[in-house]
Coordinates of C-alpha atoms in Angstrom, one line a residue:
X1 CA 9.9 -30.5 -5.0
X2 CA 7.2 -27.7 -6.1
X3 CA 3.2 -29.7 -7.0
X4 CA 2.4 -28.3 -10.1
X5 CA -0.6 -25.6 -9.7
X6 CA -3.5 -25.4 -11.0
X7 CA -3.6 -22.7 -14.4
X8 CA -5.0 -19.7 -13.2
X9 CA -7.5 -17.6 -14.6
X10 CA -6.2 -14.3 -16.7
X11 CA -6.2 -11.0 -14.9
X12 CA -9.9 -10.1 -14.7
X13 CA -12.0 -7.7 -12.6
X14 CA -11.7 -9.8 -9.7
X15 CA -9.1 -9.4 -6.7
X16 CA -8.0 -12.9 -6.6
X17 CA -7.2 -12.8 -10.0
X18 CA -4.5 -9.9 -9.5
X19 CA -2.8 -12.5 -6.4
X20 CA -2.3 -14.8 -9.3
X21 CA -1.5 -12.7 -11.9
X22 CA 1.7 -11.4 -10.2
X23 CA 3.1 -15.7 -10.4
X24 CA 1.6 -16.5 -13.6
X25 CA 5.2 -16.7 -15.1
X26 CA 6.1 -19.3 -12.7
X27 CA 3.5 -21.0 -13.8
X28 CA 4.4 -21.4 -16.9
X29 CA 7.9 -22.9 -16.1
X30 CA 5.8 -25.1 -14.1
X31 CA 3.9 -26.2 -16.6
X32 CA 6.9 -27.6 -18.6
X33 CA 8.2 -29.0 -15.9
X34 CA 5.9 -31.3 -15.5
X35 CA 5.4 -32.2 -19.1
X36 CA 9.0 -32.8 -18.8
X37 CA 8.7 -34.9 -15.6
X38 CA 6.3 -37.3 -16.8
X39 CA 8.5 -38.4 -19.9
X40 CA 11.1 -39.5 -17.0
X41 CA 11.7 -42.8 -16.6
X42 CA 11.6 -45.1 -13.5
X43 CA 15.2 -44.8 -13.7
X44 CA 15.4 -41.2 -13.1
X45 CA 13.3 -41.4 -9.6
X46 CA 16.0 -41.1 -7.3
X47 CA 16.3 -43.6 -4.2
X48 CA 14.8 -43.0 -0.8
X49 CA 17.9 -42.9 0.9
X50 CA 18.6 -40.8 4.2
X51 CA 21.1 -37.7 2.4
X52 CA 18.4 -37.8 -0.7
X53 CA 15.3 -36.9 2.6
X54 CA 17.9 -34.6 4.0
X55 CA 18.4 -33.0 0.5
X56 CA 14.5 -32.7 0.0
X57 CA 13.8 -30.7 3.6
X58 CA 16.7 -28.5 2.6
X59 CA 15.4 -27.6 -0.8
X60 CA 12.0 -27.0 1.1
X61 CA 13.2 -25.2 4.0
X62 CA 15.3 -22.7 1.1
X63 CA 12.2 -22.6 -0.7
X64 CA 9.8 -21.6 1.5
X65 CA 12.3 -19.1 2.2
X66 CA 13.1 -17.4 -1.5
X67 CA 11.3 -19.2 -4.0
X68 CA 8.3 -17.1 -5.2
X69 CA 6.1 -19.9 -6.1
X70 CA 5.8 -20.7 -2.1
X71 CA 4.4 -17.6 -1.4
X72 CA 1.1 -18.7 -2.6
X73 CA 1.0 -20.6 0.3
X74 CA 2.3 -18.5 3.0
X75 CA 0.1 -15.6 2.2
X76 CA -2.9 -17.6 3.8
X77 CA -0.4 -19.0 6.4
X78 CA 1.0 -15.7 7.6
X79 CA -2.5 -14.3 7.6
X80 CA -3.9 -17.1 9.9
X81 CA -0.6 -16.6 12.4
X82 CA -0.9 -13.0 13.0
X83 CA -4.7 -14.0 14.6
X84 CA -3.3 -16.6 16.4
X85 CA -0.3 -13.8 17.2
X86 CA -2.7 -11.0 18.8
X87 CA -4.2 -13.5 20.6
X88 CA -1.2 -14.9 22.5
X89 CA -0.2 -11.3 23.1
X90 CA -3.2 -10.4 24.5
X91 CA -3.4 -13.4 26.5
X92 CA -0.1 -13.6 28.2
X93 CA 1.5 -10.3 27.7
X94 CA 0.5 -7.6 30.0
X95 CA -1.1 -4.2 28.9
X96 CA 0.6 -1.1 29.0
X97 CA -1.2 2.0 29.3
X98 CA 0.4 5.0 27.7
X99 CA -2.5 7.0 26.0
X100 CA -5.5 5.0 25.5
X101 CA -7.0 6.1 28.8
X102 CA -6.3 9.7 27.6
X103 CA -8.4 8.9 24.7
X104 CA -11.2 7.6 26.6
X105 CA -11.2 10.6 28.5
X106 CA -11.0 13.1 25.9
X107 CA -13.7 10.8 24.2
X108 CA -16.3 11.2 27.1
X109 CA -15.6 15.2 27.5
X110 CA -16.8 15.7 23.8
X111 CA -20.0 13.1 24.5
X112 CA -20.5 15.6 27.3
X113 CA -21.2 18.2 25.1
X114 CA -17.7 19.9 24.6
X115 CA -16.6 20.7 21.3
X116 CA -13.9 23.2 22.2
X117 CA -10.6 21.3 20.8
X118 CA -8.9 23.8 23.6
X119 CA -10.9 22.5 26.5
X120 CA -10.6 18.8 26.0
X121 CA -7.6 17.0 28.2
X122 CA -6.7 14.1 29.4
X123 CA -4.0 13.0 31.7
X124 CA -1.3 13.1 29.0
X125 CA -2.2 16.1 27.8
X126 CA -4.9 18.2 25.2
X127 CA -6.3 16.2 22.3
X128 CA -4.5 17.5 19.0
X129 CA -5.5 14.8 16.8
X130 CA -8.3 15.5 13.8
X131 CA -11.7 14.2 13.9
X132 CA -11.3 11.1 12.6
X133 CA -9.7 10.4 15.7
X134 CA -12.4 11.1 17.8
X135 CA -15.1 8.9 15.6
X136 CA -12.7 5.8 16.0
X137 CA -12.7 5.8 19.4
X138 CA -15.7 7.1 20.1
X139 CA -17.0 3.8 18.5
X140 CA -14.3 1.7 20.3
X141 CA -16.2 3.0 23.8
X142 CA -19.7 2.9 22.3
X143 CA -19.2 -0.7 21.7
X144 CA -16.6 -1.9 24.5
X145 CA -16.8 0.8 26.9
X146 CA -13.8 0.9 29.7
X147 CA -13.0 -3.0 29.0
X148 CA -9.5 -2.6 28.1
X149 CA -9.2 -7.1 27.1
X150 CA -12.4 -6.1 24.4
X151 CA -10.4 -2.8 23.1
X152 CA -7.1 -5.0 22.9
X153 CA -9.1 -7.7 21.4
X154 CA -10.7 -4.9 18.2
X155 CA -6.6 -3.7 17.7
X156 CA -5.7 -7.3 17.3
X157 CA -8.3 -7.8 14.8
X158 CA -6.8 -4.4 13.0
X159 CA -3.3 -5.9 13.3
X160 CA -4.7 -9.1 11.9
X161 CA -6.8 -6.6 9.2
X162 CA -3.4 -4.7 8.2
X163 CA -1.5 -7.9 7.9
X164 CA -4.1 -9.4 5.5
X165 CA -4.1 -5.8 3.1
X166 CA -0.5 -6.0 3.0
X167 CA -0.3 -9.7 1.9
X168 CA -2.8 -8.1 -0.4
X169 CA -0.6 -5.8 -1.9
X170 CA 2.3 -8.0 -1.6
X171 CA 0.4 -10.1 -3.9
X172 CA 0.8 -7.6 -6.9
X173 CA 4.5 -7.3 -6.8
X174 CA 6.3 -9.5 -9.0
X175 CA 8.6 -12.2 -7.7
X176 CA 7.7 -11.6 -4.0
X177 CA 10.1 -14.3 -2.5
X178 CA 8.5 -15.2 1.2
X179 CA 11.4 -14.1 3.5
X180 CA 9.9 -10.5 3.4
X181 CA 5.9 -11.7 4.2
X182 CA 7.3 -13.6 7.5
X183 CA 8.9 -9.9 8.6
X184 CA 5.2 -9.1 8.8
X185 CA 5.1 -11.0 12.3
X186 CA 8.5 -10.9 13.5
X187 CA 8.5 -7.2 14.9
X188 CA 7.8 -7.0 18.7
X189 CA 7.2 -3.4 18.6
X190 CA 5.0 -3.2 16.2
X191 CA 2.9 -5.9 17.8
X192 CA 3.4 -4.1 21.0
X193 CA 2.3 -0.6 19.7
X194 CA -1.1 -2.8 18.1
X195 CA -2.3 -5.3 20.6
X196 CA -0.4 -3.5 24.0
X197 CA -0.2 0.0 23.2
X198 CA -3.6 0.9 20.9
X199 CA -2.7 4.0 19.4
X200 CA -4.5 5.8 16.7
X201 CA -1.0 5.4 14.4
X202 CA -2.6 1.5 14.3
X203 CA -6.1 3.1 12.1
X204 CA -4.2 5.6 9.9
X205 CA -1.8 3.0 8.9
X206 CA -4.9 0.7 8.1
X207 CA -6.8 3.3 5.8
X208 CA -3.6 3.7 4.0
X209 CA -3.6 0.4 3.5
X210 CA -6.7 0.1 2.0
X211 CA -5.9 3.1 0.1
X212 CA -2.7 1.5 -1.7
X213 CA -5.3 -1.7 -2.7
X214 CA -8.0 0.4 -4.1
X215 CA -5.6 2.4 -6.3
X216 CA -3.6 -0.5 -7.4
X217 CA -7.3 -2.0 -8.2
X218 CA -8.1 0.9 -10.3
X219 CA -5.4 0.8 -12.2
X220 CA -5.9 -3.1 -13.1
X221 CA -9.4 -2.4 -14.3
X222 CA -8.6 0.5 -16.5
X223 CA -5.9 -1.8 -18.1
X224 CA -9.0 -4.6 -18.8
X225 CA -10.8 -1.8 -19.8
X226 CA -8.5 -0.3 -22.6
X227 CA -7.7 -4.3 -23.6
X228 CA -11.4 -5.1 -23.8
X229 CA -11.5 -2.4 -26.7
X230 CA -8.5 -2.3 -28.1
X231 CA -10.3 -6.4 -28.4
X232 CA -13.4 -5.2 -29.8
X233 CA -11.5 -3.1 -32.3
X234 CA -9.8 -5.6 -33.5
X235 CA -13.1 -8.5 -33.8
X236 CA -14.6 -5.3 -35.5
X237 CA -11.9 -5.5 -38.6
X238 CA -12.2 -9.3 -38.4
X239 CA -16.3 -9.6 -38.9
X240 CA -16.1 -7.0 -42.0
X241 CA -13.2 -9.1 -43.8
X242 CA -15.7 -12.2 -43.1
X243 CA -18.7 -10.8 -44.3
X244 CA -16.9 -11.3 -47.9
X245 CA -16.9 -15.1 -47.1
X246 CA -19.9 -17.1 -47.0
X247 CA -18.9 -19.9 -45.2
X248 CA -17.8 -17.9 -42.2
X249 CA -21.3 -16.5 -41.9
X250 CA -22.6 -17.9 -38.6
X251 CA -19.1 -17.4 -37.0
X252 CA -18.9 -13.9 -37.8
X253 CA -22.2 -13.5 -36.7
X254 CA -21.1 -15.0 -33.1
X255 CA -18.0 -12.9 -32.7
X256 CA -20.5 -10.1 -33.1
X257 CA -22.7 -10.8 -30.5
X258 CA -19.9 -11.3 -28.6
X259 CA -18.4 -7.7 -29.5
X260 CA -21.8 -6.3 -28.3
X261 CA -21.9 -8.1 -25.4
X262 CA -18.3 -7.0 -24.4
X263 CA -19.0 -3.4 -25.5
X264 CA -21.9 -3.4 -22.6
X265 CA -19.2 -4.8 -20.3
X266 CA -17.2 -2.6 -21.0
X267 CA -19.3 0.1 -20.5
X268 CA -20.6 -1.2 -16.9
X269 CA -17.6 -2.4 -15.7
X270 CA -14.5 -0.5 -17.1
X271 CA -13.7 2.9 -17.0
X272 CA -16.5 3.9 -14.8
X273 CA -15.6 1.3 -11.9
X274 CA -12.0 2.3 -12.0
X275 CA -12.9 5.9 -11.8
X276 CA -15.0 4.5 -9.0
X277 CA -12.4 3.3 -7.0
X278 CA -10.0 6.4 -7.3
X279 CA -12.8 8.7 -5.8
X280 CA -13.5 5.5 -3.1
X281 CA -9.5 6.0 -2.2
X282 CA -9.8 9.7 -1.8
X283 CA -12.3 9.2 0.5
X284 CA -10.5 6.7 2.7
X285 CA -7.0 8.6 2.1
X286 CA -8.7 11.3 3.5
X287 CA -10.2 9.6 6.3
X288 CA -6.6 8.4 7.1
X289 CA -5.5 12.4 7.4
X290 CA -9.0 12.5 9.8
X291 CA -7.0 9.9 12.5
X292 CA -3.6 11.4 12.2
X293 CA -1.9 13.7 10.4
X294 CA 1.5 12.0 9.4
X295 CA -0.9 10.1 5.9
X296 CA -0.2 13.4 5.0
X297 CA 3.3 12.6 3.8
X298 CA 1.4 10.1 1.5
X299 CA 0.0 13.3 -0.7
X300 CA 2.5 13.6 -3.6
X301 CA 2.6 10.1 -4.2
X302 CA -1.5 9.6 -4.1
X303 CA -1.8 13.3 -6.3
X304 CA 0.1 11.7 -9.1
X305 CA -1.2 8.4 -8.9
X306 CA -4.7 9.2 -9.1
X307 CA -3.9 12.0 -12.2
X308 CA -2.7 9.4 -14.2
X309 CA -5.4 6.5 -13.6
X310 CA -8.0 9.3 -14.5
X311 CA -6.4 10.0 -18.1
X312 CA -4.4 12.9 -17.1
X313 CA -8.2 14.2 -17.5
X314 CA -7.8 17.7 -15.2
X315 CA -11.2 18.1 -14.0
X316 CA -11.6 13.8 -13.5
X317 CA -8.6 14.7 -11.2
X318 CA -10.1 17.6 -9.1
X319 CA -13.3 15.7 -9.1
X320 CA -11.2 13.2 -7.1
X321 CA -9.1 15.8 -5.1
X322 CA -11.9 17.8 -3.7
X323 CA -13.0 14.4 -2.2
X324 CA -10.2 15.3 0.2
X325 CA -11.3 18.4 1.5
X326 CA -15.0 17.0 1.8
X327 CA -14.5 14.3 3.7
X328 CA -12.4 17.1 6.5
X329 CA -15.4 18.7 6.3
X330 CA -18.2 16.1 7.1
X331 CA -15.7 14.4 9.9
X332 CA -14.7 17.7 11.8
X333 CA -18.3 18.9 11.2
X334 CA -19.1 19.2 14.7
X335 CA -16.2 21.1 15.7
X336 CA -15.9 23.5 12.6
X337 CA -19.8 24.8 13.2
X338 CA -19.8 25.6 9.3
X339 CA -23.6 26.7 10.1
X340 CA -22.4 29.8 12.4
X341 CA -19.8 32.5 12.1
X342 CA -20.6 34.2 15.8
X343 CA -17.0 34.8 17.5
X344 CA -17.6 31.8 19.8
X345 CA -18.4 29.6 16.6
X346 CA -15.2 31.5 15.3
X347 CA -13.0 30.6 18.1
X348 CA -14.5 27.0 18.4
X349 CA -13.7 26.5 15.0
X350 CA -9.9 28.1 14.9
X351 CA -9.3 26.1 17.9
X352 CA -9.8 22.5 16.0
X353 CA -7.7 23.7 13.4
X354 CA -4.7 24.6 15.0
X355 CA -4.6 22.1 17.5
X356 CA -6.0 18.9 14.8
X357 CA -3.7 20.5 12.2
X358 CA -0.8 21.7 14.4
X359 CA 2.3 21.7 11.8
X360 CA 4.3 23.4 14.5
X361 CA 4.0 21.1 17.2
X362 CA 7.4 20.8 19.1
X363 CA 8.6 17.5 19.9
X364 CA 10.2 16.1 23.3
X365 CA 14.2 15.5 23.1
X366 CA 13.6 12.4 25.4
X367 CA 10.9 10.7 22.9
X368 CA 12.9 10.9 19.7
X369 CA 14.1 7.4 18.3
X370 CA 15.7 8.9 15.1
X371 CA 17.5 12.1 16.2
X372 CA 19.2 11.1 19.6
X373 CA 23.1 11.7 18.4
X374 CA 22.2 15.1 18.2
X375 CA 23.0 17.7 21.0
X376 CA 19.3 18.8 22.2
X377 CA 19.4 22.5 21.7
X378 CA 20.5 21.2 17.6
X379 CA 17.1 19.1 17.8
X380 CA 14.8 21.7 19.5
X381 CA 16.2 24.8 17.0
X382 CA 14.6 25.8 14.1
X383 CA 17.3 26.1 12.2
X384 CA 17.3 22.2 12.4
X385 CA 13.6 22.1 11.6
X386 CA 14.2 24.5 8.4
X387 CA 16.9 21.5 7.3
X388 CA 14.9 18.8 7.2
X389 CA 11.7 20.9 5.9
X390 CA 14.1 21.8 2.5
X391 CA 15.7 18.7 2.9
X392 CA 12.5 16.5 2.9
X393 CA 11.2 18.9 -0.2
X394 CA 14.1 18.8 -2.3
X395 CA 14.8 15.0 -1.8
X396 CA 10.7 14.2 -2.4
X397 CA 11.2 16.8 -6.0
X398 CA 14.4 14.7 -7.0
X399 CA 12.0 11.9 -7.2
X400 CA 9.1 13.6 -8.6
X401 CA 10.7 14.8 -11.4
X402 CA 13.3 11.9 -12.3
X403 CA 11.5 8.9 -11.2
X404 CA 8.0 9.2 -10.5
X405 CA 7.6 11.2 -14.0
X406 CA 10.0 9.4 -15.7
X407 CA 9.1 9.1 -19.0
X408 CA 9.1 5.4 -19.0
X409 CA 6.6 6.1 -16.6
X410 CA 4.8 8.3 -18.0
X411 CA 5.3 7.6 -21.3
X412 CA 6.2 10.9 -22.7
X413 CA 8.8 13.4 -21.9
X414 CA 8.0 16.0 -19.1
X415 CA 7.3 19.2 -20.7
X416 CA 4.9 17.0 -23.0
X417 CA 3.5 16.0 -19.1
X418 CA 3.4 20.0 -18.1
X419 CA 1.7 21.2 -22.1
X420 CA -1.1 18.2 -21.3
X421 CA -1.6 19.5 -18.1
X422 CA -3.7 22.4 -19.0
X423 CA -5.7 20.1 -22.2
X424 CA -9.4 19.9 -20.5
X425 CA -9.3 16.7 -22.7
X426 CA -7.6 13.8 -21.7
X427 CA -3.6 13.3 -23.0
X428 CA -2.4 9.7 -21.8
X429 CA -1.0 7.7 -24.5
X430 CA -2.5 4.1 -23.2
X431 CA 0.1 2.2 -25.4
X432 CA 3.2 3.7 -23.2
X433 CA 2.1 5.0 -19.9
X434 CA 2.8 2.1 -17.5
X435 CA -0.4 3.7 -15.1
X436 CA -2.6 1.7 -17.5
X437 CA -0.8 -1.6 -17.8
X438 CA -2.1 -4.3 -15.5
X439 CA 1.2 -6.1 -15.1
X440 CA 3.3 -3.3 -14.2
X441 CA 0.7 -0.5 -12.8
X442 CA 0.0 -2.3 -9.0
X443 CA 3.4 -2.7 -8.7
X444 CA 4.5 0.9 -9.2
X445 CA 1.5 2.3 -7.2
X446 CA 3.1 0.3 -4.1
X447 CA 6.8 1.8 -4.5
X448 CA 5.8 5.1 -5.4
X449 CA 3.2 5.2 -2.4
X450 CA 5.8 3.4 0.0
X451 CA 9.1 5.4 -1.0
X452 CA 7.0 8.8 -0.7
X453 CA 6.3 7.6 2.9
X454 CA 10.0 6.6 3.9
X455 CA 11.4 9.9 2.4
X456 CA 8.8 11.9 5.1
X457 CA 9.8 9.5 7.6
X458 CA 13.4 10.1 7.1
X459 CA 13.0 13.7 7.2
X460 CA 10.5 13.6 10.5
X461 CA 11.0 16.2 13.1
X462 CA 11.1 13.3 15.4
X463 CA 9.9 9.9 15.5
X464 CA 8.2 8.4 18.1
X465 CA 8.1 4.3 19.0
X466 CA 4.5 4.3 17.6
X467 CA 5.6 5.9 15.0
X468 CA 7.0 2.6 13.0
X469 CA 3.5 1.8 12.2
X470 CA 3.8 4.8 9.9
X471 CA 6.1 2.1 7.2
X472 CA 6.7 -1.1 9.0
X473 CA 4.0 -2.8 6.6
X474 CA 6.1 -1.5 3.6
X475 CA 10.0 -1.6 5.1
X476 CA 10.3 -5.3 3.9
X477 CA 9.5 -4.9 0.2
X478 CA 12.1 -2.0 0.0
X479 CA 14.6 -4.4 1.7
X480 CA 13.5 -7.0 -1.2
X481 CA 14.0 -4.1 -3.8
X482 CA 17.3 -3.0 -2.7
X483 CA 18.7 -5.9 -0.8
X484 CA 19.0 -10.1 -1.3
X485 CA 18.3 -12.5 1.6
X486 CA 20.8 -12.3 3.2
X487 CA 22.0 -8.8 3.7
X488 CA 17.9 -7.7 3.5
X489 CA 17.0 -10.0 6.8
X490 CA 20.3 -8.9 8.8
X491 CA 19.3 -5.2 8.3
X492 CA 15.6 -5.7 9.1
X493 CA 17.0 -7.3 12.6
X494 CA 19.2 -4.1 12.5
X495 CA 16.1 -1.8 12.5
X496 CA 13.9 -3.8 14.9
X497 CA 16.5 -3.1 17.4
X498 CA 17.2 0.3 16.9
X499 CA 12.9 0.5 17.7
X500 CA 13.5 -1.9 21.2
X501 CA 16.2 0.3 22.8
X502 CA 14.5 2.2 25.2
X503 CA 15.3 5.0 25.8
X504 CA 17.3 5.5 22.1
X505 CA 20.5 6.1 22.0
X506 CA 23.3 7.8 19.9
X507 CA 24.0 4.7 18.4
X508 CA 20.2 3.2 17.7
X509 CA 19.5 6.5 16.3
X510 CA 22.5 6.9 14.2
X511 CA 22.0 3.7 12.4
X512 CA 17.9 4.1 12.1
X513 CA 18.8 7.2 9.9
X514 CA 21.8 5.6 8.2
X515 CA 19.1 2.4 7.5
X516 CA 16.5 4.5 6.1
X517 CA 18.6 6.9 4.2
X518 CA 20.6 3.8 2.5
X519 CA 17.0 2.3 1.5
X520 CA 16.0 5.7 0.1
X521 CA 19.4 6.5 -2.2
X522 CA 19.2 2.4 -3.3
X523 CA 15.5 2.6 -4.0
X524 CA 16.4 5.7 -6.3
X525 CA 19.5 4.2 -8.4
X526 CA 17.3 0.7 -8.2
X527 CA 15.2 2.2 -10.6
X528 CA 15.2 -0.7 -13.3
X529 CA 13.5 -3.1 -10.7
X530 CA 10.5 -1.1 -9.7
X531 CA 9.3 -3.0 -13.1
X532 CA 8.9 -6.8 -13.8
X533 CA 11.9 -8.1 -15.4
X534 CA 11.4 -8.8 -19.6
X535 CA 11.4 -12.4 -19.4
X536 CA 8.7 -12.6 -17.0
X537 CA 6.3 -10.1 -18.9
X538 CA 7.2 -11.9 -22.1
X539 CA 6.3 -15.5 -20.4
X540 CA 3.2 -14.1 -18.9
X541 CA 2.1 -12.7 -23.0
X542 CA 2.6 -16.1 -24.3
X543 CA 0.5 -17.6 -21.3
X544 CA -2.4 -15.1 -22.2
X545 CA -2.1 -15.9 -25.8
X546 CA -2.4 -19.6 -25.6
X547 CA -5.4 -19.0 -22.9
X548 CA -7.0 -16.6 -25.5
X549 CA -6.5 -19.3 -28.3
X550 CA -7.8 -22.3 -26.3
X551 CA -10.7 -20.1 -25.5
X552 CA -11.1 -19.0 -29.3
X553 CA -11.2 -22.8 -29.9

């Protein structure tokens, strides 16, 4: 049996108000359930007898499995067990050193005064990640120095961190049942690559993170934006037709103060905030790329994204993409000497860009979890790295251009998109694009950020075991978009295996790619359920009606 909630507040500026927002139609049923419930009669209580208890932990034990109205309690539940989680780990599991002393080393050679990227080594080799990089753990050591329990300890609270954003995003998809939030916990590898492994895959993943809740905020707050005046607007025509009536003199004197009052809201808290948080996710995306490279494959997704929540206004949107380059700039600051051209400023420079930005980098056949059924010389040839380059492109256009564009997207066909493109004035139509629209916009952020990701995944060069940190966060929501229960939970076990078996082999590898590229081709022809079904939009309208008349009251 399901307590009936509390109502909850209508989708407002605050975060909490978006983890509610995405049940509020479930709410609603609740809400005449109960009414129905209490008209019951003694009669209809049914007996405490042992099958009727046995019947009740069933029905619990299912729902706390796929009934969306228990997830509001196993968000907080699965947040509190992943701290409890690193902890154990790092308690009785031992540490395995693979690359963090590396880091350290490479750390103290730069604090030593070298900034040549080709001069700093450590025992596994030169560093050839971007500044970022070095900032992260340069603070790690500042703060912890060579204590390797104190570093595990920071990673667990990032595990714990990244488990707590995802819940977060979770939150905003409608419908989430809770069988994909306990998949947060249940991956040894990835818990092994966090609290046992500490690798620099564990920040990226947590900036992008971060990045997929800012945006999805944005979008919410231009939707209470374009509601508060499409409100105003409509008060407006109210107060003049009132003015004609005597006796509604003082109301329509109220509802105009109140229109002023909202109007200065509006102002300080609507458009300007969610512009706001699109430059504050620029500058976190980019500080992602700064720790590794691979946030790069985030790009496409976060370009359109953050066109559309700026208006499809072309210089709001390069006021938000230079962000980008800026932020390279100030991280890698000390090895790009910007302030000097001599040829040793020259070299020092070309050096961090070639080995921080090294697109080229070859891969070890003995590392590579996703390609292992092919023959080596196939893996190491370029002909295999042209493939995946065109087929990675053309697979990412396919859902540009028929998904991510679509017009019911969008809201308007695509050469409409490409004419409004070169308007220095803004072109979105607010009543059709679904960027704008609070109940759908967080939603579609998430899959078109997360699907982006899985296609570059796919299409890797090679993956390493770190490397599931890349989607792990995001793999169970695509099961719960393409898959139920219990074909969803089977393949998740599927995948965690394929990322145990050490080293990888034909098999493990063959059905890692077969795995992803099945999620891929269902997320694509699963198009109708990257949006809220009808019925729950419709119940949620008629919620926010009655709360807007009870207020008018």
């Amino acid at each position: 049996m399901t307590p009936r909630p509390r109502p909850p507040p209508p989708p407002s500026s605050s975060l909490s108000s978006l983890t509610s927002s995405a049940l509020l139609h479930s709410f609603v049923k609740n809400d005449v359930q109960h009414s129905t419930s209490r008209l019951a009669s003694e009669e209809d209580v049914p007996q405490l007898t042992l099958a009727n208890v046995c019947k009740d932990i069933y029905d619990g034990v299912v729902g706390l499995l796929i009934n969306p109205q228990a997830a509001r309690i196993v968000y907080p539940l699965v947040i509190c067990f992943s701290s409890l989680l690193a902890k154990i780990v790092i308690k009785t599991v031992p540490y395995t050193e693979i690359d963090y002393s590396t880091y350290i080393q490479q750390i103290k050679l730069i604090d030593q005064g070298e900034i040549d990227y080709a001069e700093v080594y450590g025992d596994s080799g030169p560093i050839v990640y971007p500044a970022g990089f070095y900032s992260v753990y340069s603070y790690i050591y500042w703060f912890i120095g060579d204590n390797i329990k104190e570093a595990q300890n920071i990673f667990g609270y990032v595990f714990t961190a990244s488990v707590l954003l995802t819940t977060v995003i979770y939150a905003q998809i409608w419908d989430v049942p809770p069988w994909p939030i306990y998949l947060l916990l249940a991956s040894k590898r990835l818990v092994s690559i966090y609290m046992l492994r500490m690798f620099n895959d564990c920040w990226t993943t947590l900036a992008i993170l971060g990045t997929v809740v800012l945006l999805q905020q944005a979008a919410v707050y231009k939707s209470t934006h374009n509601e508060k005046i499409s409100d105003n607007g409509t008060e407006s025509l109210n107060s003049k037709s009132e003015k004609r009536t005597k006796a509604n003199k003082r109301k329509q004197t109220q509802q105009t103060q109140q229109t002023q009052e909202n109007e200065i809201i509006t102002k300080l808290n609507g458009f300007d905030l969610s512009y706001m948080l699109t430059l504050a996710a620029a500058d976190l995306y980019s500080m992602a790329i700064s720790i590794k490279m691979n946030a790069l494959l985030y790009l496409p997704a976060f370009l359109i994204i953050v066109y559309f929540l700026n208006d499809e206004n072309l210089f709001k949107f390069i006021s938000v993409v230079l962000i980008i380059p800026f932020i390279q700039l100030v991280m890698g600051w000390k090895f790009l000497l910007p302030l000097y051209n001599d040829e040793v400023a020259r070299q020092i420079r070309w050096n961090y860009i070639t080995q921080a930005f090294d697109f080229k980098r070859k891969f070890l056949y003995e590392w590579t979890v996703n390609w292992r059924f092919l023959l080596e010389q196939v893996f190491l040839s370029d002909y295999f790295s042209r493939f995946l380059l065109v087929a990675h492109s053309a697979t990412l256009l396919l859902f540009i251009f028929t998904r991510f564009l679509n017009e019911r997207i969008t809201g308007k066909l695509f050469n409409q998109l490409v004419k409004d493109a070169f308007n220095h004035k803004s072109t979105i139509t607010y009543s059709k694009n679904a960027f704008v629209d609070k109940l759908i916009a967080p939603q579609l952020i998430f899959y078109i950020m997360a699907i982006t990701n899985l296609i570059g995944v796919l299409f890797s060069r090679s993956l390493h075991y770190q490397f599931l940190a890349w989607y792990a966060w995001s793999f169970p929501a695509l099961l719960l978009l393409n898959f139920p229960v219990y074909i969803g939970v089977p393949i998740w076990f599927v995948h965690e295996w394929c990322w145990n078996v050490f080293p990888s082999t034909k098999l493990s590898s063959i059905l890692l790619v077969s795995i992803l590229l099945v999620t891929i081709i269902l997320s694509y022809i699963n198009f109708k359920k990257w949006f809220p079904l009808s019925k729950t939009i419709a119940e949620y309208r008629e919620w926010e009606t009655a709360q807007k008349e009870r207020k008018d009251e």
